[in-house]
Short mmCIF file of C-alpha atoms in Angstrom, two decimals:
data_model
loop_
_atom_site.label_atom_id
_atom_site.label_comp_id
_atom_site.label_asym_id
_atom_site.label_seq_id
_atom_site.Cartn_x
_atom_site.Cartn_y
_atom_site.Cartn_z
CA UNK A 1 -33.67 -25.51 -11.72
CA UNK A 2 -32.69 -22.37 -12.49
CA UNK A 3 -33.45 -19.58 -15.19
CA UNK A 4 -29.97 -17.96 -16.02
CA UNK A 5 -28.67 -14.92 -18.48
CA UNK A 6 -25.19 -14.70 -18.98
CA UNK A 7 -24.33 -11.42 -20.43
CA UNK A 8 -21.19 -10.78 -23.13
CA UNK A 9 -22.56 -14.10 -24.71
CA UNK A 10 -19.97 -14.47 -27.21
CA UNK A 11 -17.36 -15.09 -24.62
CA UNK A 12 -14.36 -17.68 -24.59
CA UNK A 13 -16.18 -19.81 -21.78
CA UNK A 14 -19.99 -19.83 -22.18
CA UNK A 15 -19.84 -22.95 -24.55
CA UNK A 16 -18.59 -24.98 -21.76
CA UNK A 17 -21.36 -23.29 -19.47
CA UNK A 18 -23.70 -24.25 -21.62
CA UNK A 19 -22.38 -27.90 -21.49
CA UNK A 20 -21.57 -28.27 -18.07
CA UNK A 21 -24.69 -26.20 -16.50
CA UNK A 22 -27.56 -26.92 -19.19
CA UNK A 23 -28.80 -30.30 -17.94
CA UNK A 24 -29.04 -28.37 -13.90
CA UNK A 25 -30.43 -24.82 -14.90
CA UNK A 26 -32.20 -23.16 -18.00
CA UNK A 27 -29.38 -21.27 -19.92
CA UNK A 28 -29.52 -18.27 -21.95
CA UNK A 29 -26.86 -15.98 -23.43
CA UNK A 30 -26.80 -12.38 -25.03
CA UNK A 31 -24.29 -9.95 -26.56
CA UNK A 32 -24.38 -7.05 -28.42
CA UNK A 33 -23.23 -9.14 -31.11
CA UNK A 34 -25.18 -11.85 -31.32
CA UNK A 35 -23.41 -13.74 -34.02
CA UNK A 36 -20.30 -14.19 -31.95
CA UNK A 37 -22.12 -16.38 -29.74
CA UNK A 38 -21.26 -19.79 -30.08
CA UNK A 39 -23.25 -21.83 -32.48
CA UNK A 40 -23.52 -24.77 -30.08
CA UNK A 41 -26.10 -22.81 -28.07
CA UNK A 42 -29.41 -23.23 -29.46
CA UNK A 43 -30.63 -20.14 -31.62
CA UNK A 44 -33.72 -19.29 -28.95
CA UNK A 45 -30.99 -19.46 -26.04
CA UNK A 46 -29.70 -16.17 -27.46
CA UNK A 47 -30.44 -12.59 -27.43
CA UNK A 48 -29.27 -9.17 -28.76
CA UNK A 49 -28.62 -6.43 -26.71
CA UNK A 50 -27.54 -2.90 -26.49
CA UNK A 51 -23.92 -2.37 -25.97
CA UNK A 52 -23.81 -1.28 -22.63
CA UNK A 53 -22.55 2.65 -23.47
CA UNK A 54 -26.27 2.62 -24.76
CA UNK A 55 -28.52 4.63 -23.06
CA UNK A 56 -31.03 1.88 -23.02
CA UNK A 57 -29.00 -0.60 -22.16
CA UNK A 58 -29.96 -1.37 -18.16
CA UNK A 59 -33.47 -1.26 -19.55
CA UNK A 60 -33.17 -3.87 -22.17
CA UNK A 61 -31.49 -6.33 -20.61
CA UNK A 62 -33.80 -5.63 -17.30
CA UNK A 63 -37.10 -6.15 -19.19
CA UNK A 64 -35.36 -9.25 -21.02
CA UNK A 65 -34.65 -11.02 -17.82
CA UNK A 66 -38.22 -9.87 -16.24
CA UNK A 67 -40.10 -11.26 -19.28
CA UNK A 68 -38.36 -14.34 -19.43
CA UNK A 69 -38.48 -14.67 -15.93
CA UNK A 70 -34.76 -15.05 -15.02
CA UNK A 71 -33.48 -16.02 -11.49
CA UNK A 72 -29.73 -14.83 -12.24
CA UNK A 73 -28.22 -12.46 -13.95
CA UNK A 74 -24.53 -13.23 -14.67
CA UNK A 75 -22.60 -9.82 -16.27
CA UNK A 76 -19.62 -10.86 -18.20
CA UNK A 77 -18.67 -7.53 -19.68
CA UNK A 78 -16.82 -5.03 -17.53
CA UNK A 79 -18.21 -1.50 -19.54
CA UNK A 80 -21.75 -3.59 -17.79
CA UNK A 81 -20.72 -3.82 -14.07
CA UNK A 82 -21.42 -0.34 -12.28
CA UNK A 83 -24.89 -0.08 -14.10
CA UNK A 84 -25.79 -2.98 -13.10
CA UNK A 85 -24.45 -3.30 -9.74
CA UNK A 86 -27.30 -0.57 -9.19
CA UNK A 87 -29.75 -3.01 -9.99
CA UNK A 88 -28.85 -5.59 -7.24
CA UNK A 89 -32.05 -5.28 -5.02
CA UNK A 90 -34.34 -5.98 -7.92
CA UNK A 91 -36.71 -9.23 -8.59
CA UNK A 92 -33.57 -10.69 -10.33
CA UNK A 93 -30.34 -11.81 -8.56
CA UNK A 94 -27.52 -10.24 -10.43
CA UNK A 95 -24.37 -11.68 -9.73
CA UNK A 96 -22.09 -8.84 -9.27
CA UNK A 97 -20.30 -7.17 -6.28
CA UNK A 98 -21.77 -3.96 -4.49
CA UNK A 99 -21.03 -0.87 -7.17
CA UNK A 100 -18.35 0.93 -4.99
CA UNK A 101 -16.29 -1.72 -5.12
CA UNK A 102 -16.69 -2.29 -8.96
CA UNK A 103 -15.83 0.95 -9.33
CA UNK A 104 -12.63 0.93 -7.71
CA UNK A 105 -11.22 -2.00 -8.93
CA UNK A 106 -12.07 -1.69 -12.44
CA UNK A 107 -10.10 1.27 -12.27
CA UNK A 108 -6.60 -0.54 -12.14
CA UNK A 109 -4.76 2.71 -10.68
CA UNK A 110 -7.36 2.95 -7.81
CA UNK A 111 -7.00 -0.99 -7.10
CA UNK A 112 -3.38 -0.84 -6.71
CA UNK A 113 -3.82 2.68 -4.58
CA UNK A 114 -7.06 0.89 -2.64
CA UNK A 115 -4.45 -2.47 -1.52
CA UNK A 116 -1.80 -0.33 -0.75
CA UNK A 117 -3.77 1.71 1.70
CA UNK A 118 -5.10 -1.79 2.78
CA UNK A 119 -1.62 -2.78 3.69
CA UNK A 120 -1.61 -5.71 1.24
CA UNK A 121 0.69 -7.00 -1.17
CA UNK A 122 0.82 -5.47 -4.62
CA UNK A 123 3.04 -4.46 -7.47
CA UNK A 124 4.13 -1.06 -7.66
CA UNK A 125 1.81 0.68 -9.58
CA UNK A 126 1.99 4.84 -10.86
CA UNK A 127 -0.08 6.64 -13.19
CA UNK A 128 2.22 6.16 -16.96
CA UNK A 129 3.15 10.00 -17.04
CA UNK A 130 4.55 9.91 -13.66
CA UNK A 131 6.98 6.70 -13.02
CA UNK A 132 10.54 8.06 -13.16
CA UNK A 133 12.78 6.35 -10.65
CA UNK A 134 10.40 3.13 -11.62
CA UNK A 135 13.11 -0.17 -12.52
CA UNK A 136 12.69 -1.16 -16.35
CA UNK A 137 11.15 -3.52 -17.72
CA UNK A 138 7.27 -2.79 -16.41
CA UNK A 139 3.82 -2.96 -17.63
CA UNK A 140 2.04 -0.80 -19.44
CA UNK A 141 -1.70 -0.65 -19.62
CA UNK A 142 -4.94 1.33 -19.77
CA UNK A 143 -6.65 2.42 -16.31
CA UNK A 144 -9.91 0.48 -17.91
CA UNK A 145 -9.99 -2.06 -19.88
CA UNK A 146 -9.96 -5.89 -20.44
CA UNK A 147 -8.49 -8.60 -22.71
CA UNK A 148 -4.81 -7.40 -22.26
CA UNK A 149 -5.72 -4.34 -25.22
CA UNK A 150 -2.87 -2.22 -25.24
CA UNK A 151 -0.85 -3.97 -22.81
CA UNK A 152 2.62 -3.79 -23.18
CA UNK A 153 6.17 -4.61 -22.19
CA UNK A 154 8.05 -1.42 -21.98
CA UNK A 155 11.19 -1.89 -21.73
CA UNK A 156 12.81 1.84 -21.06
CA UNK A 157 11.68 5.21 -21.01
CA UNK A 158 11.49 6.06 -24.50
CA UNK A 159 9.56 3.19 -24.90
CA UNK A 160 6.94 4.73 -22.93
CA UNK A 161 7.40 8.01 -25.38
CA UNK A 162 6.59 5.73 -28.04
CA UNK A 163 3.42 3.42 -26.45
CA UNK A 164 1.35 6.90 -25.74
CA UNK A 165 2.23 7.89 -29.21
CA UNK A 166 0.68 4.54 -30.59
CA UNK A 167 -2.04 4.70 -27.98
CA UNK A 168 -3.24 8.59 -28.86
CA UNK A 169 -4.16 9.61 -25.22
CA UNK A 170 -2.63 11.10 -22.17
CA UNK A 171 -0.59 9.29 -19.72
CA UNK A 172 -3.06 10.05 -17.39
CA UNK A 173 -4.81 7.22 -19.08
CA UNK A 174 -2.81 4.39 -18.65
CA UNK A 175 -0.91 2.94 -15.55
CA UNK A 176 2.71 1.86 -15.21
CA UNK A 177 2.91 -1.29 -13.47
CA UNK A 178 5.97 -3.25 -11.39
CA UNK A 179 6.61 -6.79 -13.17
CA UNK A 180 6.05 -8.88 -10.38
CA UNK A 181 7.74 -12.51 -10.33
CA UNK A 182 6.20 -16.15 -10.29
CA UNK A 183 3.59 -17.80 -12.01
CA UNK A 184 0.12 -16.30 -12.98
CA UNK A 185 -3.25 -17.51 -11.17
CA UNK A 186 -6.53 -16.26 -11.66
CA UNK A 187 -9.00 -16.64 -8.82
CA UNK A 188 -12.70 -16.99 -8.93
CA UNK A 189 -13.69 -15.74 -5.23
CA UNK A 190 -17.32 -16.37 -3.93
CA UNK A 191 -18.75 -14.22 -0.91
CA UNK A 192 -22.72 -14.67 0.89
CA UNK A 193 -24.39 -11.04 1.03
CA UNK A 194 -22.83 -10.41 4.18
CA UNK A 195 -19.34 -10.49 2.73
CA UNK A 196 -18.37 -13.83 4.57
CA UNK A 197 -15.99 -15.85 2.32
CA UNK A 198 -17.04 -18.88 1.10
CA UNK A 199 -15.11 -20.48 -2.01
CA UNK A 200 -11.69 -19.91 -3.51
CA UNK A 201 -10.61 -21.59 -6.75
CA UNK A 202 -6.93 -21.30 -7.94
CA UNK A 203 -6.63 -21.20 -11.45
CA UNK A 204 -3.03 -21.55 -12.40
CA UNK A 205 -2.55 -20.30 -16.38
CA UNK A 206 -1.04 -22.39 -18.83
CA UNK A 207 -1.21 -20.74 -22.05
CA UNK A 208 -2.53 -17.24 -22.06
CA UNK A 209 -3.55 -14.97 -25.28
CA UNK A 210 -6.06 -12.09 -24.01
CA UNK A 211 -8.00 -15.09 -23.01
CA UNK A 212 -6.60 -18.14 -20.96
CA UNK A 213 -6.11 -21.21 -23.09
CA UNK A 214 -4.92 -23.52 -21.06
CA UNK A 215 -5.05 -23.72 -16.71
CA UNK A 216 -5.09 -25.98 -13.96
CA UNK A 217 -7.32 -25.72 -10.93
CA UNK A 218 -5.95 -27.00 -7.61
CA UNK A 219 -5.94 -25.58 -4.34
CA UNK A 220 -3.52 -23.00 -3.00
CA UNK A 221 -2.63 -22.26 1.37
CA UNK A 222 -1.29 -19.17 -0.28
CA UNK A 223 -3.85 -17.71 -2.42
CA UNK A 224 -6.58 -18.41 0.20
CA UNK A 225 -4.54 -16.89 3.23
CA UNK A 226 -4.27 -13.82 0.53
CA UNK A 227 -7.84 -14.21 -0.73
CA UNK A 228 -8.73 -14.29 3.03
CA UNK A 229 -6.95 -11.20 4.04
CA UNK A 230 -8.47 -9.39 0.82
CA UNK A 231 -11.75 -10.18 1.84
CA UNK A 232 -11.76 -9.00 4.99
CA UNK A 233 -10.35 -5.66 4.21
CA UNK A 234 -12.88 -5.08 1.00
CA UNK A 235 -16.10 -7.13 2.16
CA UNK A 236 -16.93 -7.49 -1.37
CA UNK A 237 -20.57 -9.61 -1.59
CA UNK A 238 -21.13 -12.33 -4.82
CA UNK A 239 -18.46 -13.59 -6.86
CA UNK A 240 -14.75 -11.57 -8.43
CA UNK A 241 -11.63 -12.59 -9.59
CA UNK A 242 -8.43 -11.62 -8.48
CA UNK A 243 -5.56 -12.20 -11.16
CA UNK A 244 -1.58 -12.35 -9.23
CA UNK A 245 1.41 -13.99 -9.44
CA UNK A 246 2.95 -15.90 -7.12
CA UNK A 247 6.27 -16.72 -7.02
CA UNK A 248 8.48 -19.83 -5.18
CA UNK A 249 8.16 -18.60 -1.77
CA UNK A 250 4.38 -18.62 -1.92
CA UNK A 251 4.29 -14.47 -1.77
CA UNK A 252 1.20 -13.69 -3.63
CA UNK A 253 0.88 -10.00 -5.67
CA UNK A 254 -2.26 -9.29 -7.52
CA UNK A 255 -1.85 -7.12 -10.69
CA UNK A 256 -5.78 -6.68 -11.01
CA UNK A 257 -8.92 -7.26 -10.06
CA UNK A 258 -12.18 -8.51 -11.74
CA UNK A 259 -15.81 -7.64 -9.91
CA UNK A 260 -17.00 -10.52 -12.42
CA UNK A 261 -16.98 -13.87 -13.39
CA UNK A 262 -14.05 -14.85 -15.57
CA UNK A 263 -13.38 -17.25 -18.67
CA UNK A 264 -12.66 -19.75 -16.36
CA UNK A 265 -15.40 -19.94 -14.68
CA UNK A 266 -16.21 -23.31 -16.26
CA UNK A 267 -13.09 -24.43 -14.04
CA UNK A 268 -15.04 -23.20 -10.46
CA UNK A 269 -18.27 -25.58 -11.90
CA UNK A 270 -16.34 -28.58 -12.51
CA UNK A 271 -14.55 -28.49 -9.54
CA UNK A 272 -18.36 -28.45 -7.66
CA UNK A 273 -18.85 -25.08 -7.04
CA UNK A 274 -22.61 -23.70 -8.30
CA UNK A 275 -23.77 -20.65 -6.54
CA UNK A 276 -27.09 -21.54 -8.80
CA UNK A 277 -28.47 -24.55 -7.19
CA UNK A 278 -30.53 -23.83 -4.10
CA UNK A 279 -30.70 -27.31 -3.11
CA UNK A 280 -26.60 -27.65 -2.16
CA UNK A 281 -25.00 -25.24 -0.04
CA UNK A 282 -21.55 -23.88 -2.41
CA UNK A 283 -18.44 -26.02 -0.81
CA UNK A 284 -16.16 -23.47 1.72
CA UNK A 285 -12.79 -22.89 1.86
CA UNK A 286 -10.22 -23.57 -1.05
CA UNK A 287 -11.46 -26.39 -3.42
CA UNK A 288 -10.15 -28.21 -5.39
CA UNK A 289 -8.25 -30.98 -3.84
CA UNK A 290 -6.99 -32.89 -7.32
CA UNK A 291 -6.07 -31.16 -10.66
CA UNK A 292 -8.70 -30.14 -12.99
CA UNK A 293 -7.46 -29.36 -16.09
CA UNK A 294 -8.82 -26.52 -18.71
CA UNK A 295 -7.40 -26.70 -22.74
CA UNK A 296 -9.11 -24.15 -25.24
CA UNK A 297 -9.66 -25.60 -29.20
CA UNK A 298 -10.72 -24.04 -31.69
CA UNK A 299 -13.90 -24.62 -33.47
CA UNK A 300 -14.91 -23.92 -37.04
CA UNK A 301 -18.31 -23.01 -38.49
CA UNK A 302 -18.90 -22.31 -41.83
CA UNK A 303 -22.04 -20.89 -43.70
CA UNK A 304 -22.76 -20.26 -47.06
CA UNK A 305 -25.26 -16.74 -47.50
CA UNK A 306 -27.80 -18.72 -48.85
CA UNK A 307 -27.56 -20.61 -45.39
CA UNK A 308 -27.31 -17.64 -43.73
CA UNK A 309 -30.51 -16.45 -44.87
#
């Protein structure tokens, strides 16, 4: 059994961790805010931390996960990733890719430059301010950032005029992306420390709002060949998820790239992968075989202040 801290606690997926992982491994969950963290986790399976623009922040959650004696660390926040990528040879096993490659693919104008110069497959992507001879409609979006904030349609160029109005910074700032066809997947990727590719799981999206609501896992030739090619070119060590479309042909193009775990990551556990448990070596190659389904509800909790105190 395992002792494991999931970071950004108050995350879309972390209730179904909790269910699915808690009878295997010893869960516990922190935010910056801890109230957003979901009810059905036991009040001392949570924690409060700094954000992670906090000066302290690396510290805190470091001496949190030393004094509770934690096996994993498991970042869920992207503003987290590069500080703690530093932190990857420590007593605690932090589940996040090598910092270079955080770096680069959290910025989603060096991703797209980064595949391009890999020679693979991705939508055309220019820094907003510079896209003329670019085919309407395309994407707009912020070099950093994460839960589709401030991504937009645009669907000509004095809609772009208009978006960096709204927006208030340069269009330096944001990227102009190529709409690319098909059907979106998002891919939770697991690599050993030496970079070797291991497990692939296919998430194709149902219903998506910032957050997927609804997906179905199955296995893909196509993503893996792509995963496969990806990996090879970016040796990128732990576990990332690529989000892409593909369309009917099977051509895969990735619009971004996460150096974390995603929402779905309670998909990846049900379908048997759990790079926790040392006793069972994670499966290889593209799982799964059958249809897992995912389907988000809502949940209500209500508290009077008198409760509340």
């Amino acid at each position: 059994m395992a002792r494991i801290l999931f970071t950004g606690g108050g995350g879309a997926g972390n209730e179904a961790l909790y269910r699915y992982l808690g009878e295997k491994h010893e869960l516990y969950f922190a935010d910056a805010d801890i109230t957003s963290i979901s009810p059905m986790i036991p009040v001392d399976r949570r924690f409060e931390i700094p954000w992670a623009n906090d000066p302290d922040f690396c510290d805190v959650v470091m001496e949190l996960c030393t004094s509770r004696g934690m096996d994993y660390l498991v970042p869920g926040v992207d503003e987290e990733l590069a500080q703690l990528a530093s932190y990857k040879n420590g007593s605690v096993q932090i589940l996040v890719p090598q910092r270079e490659f955080v770096e680069e693919m959290l910025d989603k104008y060096g991703f797209a430059m980064a595949l391009a110069k890999a020679g693979l497959p991705v939508p055309e992507t220019r820094l907003l301010h510079d896209c003329d001879g670019m085919d309407f409609p395309l994407i707009a979006k912020p070099r950093s950032g994460r839960g589709s904030r401030a991504v937009a349609r645009v669907e000509s160029p004095a809609q772009i005029d208009a978006y960096l109005i709204l927006q208030g910074k340069p269009g330096s700032e944001y990227v102009a992306q190529a709409i690319a066809p098909g059907h979106e997947y998002t891919v939770c990727v697991h690599a050993d420390s030496t970079g070797e590719l291991q497990t692939v799981v296919p998430v194709k999206v149902g219903i998506k709002r910032g957050i997927t609501l609804s997906a179905t896992a199955k296995a893909s030739t196509p993503i893996y060949n792509y995963v496969k090619a990806f990996q090879q070119k970016f040796r990128p060590q732990g576990i990332y998820n690529i989000q892409c479309m593909m369309d009917e042909h099977g051509n895969v193009s990735p619009f971004e790239v996460n150096p974390r775990v995603s929402t779905t990551f309670c998909l990846a556990l049900q379908a048997g992968f759990d790079p926790f448990d040392h006793q069972s070596t994670p499966p290889k190659g593209c799982i799964p075989q059958s249809p897992i389904h995912l389907r988000r509800h809502w949940a209500n909790f209500i508290t009077s202040e008198r409760a509340a105190e």
